[in-house]
Structure formats: structure tokens, C-alpha cells
PDB file of C-alpha atoms in Angstrom:
ATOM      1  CA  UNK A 268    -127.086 103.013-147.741  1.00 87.00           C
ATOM      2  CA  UNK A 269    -123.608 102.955-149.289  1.00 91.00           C
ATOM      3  CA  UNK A 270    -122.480 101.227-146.930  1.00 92.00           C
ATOM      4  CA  UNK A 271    -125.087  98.567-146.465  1.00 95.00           C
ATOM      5  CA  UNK A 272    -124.420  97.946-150.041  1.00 96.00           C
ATOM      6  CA  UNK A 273    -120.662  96.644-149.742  1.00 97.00           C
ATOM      7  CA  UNK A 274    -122.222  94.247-146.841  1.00 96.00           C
ATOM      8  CA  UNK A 275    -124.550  93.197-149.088  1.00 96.00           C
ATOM      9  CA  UNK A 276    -122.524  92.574-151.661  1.00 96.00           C
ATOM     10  CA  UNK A 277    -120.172  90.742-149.655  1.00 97.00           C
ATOM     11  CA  UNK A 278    -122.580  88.443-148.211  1.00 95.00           C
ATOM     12  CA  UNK A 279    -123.654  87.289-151.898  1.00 96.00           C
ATOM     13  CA  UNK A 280    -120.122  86.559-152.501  1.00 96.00           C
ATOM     14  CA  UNK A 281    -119.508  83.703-149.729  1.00 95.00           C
ATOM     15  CA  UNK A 282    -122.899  82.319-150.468  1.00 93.00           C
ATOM     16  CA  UNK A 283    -124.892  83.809-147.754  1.00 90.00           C
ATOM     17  CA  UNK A 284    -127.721  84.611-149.371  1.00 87.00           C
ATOM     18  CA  UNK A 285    -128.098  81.520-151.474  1.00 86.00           C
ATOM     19  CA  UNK A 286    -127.389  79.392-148.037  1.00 84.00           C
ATOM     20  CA  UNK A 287    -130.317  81.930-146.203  1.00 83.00           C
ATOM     21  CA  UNK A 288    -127.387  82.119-143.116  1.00 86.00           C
ATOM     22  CA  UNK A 289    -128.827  85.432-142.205  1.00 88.00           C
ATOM     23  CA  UNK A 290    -131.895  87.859-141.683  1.00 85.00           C
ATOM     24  CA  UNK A 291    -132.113  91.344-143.164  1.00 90.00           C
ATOM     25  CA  UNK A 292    -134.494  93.943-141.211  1.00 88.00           C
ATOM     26  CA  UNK A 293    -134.862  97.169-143.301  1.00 87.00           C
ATOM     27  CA  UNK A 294    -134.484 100.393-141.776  1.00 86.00           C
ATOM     28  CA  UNK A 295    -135.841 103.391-143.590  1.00 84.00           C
ATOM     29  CA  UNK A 296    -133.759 106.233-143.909  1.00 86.00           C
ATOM     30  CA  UNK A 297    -135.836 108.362-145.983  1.00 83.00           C
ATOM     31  CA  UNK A 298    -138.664 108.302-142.411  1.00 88.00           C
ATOM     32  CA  UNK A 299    -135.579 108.910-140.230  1.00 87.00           C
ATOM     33  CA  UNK A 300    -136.183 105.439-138.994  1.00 87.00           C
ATOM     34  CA  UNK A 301    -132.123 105.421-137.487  1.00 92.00           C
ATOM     35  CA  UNK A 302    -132.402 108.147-135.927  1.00 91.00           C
ATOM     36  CA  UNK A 303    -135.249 106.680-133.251  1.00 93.00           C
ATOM     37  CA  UNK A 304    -134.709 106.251-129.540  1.00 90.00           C
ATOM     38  CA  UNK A 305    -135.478 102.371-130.254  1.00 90.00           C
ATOM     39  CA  UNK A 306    -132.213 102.342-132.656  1.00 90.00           C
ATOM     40  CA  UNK A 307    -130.215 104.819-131.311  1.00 92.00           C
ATOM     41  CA  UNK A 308    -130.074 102.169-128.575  1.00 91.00           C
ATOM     42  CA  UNK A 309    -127.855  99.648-130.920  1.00 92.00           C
ATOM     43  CA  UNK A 310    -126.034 102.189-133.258  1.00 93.00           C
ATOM     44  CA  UNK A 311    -125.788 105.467-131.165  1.00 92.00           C
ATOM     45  CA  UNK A 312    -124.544 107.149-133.875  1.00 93.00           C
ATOM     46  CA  UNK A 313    -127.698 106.953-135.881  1.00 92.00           C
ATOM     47  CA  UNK A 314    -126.539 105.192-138.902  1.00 92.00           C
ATOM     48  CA  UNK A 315    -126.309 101.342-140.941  1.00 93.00           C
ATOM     49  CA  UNK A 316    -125.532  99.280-140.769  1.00 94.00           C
ATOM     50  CA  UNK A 317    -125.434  96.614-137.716  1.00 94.00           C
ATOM     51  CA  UNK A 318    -124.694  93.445-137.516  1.00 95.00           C
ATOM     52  CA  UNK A 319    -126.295  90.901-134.724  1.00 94.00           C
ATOM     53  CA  UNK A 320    -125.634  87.174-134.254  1.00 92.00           C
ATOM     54  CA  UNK A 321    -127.468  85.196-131.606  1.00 91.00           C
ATOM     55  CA  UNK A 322    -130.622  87.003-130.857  1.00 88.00           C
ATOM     56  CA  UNK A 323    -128.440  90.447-130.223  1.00 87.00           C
ATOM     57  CA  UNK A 324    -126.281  89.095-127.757  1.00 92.00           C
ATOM     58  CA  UNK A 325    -123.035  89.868-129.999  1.00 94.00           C
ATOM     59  CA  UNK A 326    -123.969  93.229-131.404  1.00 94.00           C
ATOM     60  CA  UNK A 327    -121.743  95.793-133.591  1.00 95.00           C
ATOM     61  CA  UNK A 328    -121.365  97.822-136.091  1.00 95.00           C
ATOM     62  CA  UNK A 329    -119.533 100.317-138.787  1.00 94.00           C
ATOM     63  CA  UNK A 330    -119.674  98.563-142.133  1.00 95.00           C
ATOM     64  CA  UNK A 331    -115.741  97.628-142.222  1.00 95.00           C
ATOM     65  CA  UNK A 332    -115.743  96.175-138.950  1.00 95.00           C
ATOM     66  CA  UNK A 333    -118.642  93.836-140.159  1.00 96.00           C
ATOM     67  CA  UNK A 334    -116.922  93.298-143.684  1.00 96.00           C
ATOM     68  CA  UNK A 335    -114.117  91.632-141.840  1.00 96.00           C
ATOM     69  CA  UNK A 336    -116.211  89.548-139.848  1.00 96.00           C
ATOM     70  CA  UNK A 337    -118.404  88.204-142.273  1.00 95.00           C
ATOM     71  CA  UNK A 338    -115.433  87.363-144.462  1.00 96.00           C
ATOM     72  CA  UNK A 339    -112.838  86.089-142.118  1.00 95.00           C
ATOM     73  CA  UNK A 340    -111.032  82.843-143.238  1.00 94.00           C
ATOM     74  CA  UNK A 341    -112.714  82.899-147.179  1.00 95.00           C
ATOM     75  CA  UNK A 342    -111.160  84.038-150.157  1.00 94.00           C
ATOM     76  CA  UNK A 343    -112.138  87.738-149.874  1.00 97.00           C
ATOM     77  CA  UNK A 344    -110.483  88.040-146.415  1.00 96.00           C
ATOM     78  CA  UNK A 345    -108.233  85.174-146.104  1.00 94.00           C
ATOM     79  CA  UNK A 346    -105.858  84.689-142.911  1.00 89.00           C
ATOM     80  CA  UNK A 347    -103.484  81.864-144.190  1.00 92.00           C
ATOM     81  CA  UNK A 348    -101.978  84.935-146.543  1.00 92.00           C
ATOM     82  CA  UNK A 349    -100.042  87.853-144.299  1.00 94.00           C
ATOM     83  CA  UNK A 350     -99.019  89.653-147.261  1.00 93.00           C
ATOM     84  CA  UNK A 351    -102.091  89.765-149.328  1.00 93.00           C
ATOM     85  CA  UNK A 352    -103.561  90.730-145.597  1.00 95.00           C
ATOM     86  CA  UNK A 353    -101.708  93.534-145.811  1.00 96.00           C
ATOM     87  CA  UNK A 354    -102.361  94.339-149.137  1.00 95.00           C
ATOM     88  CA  UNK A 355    -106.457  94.112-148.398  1.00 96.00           C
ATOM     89  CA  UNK A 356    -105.914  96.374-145.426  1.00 97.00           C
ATOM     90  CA  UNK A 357    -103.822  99.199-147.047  1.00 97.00           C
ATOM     91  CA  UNK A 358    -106.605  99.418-149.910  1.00 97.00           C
ATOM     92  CA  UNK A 359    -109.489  99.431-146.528  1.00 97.00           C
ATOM     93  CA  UNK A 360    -107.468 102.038-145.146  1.00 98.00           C
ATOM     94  CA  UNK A 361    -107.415 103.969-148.277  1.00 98.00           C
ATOM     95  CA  UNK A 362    -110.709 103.762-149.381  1.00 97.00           C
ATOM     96  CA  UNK A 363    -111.312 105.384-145.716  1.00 96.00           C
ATOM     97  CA  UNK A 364    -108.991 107.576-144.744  1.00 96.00           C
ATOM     98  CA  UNK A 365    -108.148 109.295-148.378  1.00 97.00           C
ATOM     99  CA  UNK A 366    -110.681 107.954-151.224  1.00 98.00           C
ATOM    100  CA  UNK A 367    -113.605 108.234-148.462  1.00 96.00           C
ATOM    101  CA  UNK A 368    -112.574 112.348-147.272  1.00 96.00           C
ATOM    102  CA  UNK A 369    -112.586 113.438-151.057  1.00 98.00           C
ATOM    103  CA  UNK A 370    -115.406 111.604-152.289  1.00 98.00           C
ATOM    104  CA  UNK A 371    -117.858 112.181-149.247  1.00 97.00           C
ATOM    105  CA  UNK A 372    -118.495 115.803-149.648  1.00 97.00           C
ATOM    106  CA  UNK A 373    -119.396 114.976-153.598  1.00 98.00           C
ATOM    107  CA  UNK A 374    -121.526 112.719-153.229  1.00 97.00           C
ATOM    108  CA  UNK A 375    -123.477 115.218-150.261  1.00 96.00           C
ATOM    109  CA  UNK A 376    -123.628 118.017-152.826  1.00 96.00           C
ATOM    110  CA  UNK A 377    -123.997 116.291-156.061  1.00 96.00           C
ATOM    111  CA  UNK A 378    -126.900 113.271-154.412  1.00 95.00           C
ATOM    112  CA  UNK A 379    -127.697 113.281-150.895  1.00 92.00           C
ATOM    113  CA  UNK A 380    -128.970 116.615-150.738  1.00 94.00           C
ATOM    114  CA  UNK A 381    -130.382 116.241-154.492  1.00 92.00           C
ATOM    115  CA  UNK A 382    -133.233 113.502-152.812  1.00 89.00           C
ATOM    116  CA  UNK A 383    -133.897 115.595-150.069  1.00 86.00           C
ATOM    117  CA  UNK A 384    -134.656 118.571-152.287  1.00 92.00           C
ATOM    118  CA  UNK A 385    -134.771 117.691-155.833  1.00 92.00           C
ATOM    119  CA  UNK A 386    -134.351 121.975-156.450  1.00 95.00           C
ATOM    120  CA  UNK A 387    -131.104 121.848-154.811  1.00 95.00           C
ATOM    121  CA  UNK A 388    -127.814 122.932-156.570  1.00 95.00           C
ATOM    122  CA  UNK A 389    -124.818 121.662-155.936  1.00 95.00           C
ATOM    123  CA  UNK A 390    -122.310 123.697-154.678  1.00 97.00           C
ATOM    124  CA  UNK A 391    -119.621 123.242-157.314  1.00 97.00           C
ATOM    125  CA  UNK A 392    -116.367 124.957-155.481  1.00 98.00           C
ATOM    126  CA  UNK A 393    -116.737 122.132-152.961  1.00 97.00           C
ATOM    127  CA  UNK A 394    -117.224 119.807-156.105  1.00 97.00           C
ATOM    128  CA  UNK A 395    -114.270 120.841-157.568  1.00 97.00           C
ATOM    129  CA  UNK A 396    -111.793 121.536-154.684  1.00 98.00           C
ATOM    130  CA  UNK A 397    -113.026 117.163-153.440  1.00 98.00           C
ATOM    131  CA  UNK A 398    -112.322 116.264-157.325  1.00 98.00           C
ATOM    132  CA  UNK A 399    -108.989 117.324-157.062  1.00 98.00           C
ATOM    133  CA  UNK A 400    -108.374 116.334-153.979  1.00 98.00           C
ATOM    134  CA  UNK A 401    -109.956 112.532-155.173  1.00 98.00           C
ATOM    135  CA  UNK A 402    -107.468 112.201-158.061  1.00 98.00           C
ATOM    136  CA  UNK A 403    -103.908 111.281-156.743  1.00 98.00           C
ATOM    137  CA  UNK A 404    -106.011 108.491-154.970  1.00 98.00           C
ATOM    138  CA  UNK A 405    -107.911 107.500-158.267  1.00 98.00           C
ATOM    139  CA  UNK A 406    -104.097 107.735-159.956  1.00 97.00           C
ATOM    140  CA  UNK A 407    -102.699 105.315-157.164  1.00 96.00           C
ATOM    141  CA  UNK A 408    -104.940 102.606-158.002  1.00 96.00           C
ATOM    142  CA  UNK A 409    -104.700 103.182-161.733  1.00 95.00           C
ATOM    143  CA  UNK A 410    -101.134 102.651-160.823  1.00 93.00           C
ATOM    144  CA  UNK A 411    -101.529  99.595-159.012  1.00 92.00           C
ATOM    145  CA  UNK A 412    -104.050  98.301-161.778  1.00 93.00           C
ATOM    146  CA  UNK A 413    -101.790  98.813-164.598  1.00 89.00           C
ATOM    147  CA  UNK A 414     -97.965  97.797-163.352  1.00 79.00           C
ATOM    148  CA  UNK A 415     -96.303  95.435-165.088  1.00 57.00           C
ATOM    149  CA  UNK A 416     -94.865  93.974-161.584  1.00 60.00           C
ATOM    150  CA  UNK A 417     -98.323  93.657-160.077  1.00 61.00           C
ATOM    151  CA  UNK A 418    -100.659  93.217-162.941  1.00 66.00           C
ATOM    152  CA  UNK A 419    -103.747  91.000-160.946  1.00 75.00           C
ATOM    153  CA  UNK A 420    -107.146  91.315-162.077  1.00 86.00           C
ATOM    154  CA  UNK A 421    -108.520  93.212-158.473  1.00 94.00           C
ATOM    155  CA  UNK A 422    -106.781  95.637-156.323  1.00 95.00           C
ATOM    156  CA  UNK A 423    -105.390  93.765-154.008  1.00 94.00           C
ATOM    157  CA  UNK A 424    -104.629  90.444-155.688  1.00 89.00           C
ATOM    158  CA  UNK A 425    -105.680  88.047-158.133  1.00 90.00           C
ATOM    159  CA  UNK A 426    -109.252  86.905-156.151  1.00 93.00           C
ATOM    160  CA  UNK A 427    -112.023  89.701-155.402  1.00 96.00           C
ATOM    161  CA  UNK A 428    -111.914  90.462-151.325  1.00 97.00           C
ATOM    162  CA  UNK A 429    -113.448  93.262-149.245  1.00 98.00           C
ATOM    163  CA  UNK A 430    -110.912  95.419-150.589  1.00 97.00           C
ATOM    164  CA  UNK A 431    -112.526  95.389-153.782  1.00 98.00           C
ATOM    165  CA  UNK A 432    -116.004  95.125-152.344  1.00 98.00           C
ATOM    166  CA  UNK A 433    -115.217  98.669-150.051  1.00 98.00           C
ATOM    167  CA  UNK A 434    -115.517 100.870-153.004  1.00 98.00           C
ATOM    168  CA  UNK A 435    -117.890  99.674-155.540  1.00 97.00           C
ATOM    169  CA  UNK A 436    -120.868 101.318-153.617  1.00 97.00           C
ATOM    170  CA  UNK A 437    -119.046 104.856-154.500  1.00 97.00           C
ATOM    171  CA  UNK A 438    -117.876 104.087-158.010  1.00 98.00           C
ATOM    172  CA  UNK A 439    -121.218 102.814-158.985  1.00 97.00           C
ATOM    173  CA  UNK A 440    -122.556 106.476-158.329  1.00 97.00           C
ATOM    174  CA  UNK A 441    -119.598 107.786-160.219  1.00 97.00           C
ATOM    175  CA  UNK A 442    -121.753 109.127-162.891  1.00 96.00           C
ATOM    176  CA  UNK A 443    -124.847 111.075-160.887  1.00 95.00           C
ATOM    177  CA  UNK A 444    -121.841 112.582-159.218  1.00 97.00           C
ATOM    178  CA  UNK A 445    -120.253 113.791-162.108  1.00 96.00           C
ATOM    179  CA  UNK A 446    -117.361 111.772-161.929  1.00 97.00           C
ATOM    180  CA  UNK A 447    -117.661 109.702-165.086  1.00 96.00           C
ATOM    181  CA  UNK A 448    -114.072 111.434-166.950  1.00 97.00           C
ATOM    182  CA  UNK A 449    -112.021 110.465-163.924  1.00 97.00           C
ATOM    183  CA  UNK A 450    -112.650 106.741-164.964  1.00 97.00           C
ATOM    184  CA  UNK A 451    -112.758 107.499-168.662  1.00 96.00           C
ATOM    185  CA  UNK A 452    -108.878 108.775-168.478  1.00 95.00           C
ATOM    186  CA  UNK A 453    -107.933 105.985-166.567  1.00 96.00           C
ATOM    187  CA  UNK A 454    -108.546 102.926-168.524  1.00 95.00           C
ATOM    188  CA  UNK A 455    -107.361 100.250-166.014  1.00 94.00           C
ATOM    189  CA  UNK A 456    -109.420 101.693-163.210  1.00 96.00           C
ATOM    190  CA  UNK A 457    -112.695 101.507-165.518  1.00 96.00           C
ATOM    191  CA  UNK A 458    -111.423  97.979-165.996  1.00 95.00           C
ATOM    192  CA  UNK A 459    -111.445  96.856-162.851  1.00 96.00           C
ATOM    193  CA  UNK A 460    -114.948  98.690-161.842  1.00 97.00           C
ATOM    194  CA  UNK A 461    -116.530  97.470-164.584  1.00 96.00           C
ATOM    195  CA  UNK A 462    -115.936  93.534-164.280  1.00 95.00           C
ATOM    196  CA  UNK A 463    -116.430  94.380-160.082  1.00 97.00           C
ATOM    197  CA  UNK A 464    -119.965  95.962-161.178  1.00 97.00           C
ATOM    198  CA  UNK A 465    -120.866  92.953-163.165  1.00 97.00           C
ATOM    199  CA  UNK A 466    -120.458  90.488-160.433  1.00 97.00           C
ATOM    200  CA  UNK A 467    -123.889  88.662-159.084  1.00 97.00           C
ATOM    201  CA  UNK A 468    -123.128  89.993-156.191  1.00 97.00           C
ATOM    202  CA  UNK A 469    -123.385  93.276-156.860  1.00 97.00           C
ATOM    203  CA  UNK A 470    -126.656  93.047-159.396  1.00 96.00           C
ATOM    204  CA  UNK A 471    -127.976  91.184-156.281  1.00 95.00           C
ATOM    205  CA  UNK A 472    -127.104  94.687-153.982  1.00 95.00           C
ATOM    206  CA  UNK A 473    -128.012  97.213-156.999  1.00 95.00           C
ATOM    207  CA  UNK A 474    -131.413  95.609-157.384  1.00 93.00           C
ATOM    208  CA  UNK A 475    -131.787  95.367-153.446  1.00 89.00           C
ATOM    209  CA  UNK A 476    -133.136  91.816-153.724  1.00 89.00           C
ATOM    210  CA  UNK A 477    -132.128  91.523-150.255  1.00 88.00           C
ATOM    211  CA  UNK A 478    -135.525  93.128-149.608  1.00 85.00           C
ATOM    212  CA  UNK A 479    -137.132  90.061-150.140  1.00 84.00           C
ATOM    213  CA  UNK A 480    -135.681  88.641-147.195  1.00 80.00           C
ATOM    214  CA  UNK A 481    -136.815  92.030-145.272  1.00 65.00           C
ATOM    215  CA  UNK A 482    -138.075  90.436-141.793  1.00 57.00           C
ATOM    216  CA  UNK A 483    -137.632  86.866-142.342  1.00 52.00           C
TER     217      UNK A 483
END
């Protein structure tokens, strides 16, 4: 899922995977696997990921929540740092609250609903109405990306953190959802999720090489 993926990702970033300081159990969406009594039992509302340390006696999820944990004290989610802090949890918030609202019912029409039922067409009114809805958000961070006063390589500061890490899942399908021009006019935003897609880290997610460790 989507938002496995920025877990992923972030776990590749403080060395996770290369240390082997966690397990990955796959669960398969496409057989409804998260939607079994047995799972419903951890995430109640049917969905990934979770995240369980010491044989499930600490237990939670909702990908954000888990971001912050896995994170907490390293360079993408430092706590020596109160205003980059905030800085990481405005763009969180955003990615949420506003990015999240106008790009979720896209991605249902133009992908979701595509692998369920390859004959499916989009409803483009919803499409359209979510696209412009989607763009003062995509012009805030070209914004933010481009001034002069606050020029840093990622969108929250000079270092890649979770706030960088929440949105490359989305961006990455920018193009099966139609999407590409919206990056195309906005030449600091392509910027930035270009050299984000070309981490490790996220090759690592993309080619779900975390599979490998599927059960271990």
C-alpha cells in the first residue's frame, strides 16, 4: 500500500534494513487478507500498516503515527530542533489534511478501481473538480521550494525527514493518475520529487525488496 511504502522507505533511510532491526509479514490486499477476523483484531479498521515491537505487546498503527516512531531522535525526525519540528509537522499535516483530501479521490478513480476492473473508466468530473482542488497545495510547496529566503534542498529543511518521505508514495503515481503537467509547470516541485525518487530508499520500496524479508 501507499502507505506501507513511506514506512518502507523510511526504514531504509536510518539503516533498518541493512542492520535487519525488523521483520516484515506481508499482508495481501488483492485476497482481502486485512479485512479477516484474525487482523481485524490488530487494525480494526481493516487497513496497513501496523507496527509491533516485542512479540505484539506494544502494538499500533496508522502509517504517520509509526513514521514518527521509527524516526524519533535521527535526522529525518530530529527532537534537538523545535523549529525544524515544526516545520516537519506542518508539511505531515498538509500532506493529510489538504494534499491527502484532493489527491485520494484521484487516485480511487484514475488506479484503485482500474486493478479491480481493468474496464473501468474513470469518472473524470471527480478527476477534475480533486485536480483543482490539489493545486493551491501543489503551488504552496512550489512556493516553499523555490523562495529565495528558504531555498533548502527538501521541504522542510536542508536533510530529507518524514516530511519528505509522507508524499513520495503519491507523487510517484503522479503519472498513471494523470497528474504528470502539475509537476511539469512547476519546476522546483519536479526538482525536489525527482532527487526524493532517486534515493535508495525509495528504489528499495518501488522494487518491494522488502519482500525478501517477508516472514523472517
Amino acid at each position: 500500500s501507499t502507505c506501507s511504502r513511506k514506512v518502507i522507505m523510511c526504514l531504509h533511510e536510518t539503516g533498518a534494513v541493512e542492520a535487519g532491526t525488523f521483520a516484515f509479514t506481508n499482508i495481501d490486499l488483492g485476497k482481502k487478507e486485512q479485512k479477516s477476523p484474525e487482523y481485524l483484531k490488530i487494525q480494526p479498521y481493516g487497513k496497513v500498516p501496523v507496527w509491533e515491537e516485542d512479540d505484539g505487546a506494544f502494538r499500533f498503527h496508522e502509517s504517520r503515527a509509526i513514521l514518527k516512531h521509527i524516526t524519533a531522535g535521527s535526522a529525518l525526525y530530529p527532537n534537538d530542533n523545535p523549529r525544524l519540528m515544526a516545520k516537519i509537522e506542518q508539511w505531515v499535516s498538509i500532506e493529510y489534511s489538504y494534499f491527502g483530501a484532493a489527491w485520494g479521490p484521484i487516485f480511487l478513480e484514475k488506479i484503485l478501481k482500474k486493478r479491480g476492473n481493468p474496464a473501468y473508466v474513470a469518472n473524470e468530473a471527480i478527476c477534475e473538480a480533486k485536480k483543482l482542488e490539489l493545486r493551491p497545495t501543489l503551488d504552496l510547496m512550489e512556493a516553499e521550494l523555490s523562495n529565495s529566503e528558504w531555498r533548502t534542498p527538501f521541504i522542510a529543511g536542508p536533510n530529507f525527514t518524514i516530511a519528505d518521505a509522507t508524499f513520495m508514495p503519491y507523487f510517484a503515481l503522479f503519472g498513471p493518475a494523470g497528474l504528470a503537467l502539475e509537476l511539469e509547470s512547476r519546476p522546483a516541485l519536479k526538482k525536489w520529487v525527482g532527487q526524493c525518487l532517486s534515493r535508495p530508499s525509495w528504489q528499495y520500496t518501488k522494487d518491494m525488496k522488502v519482500m525478501e524479508l517477508n516472514g523472517k
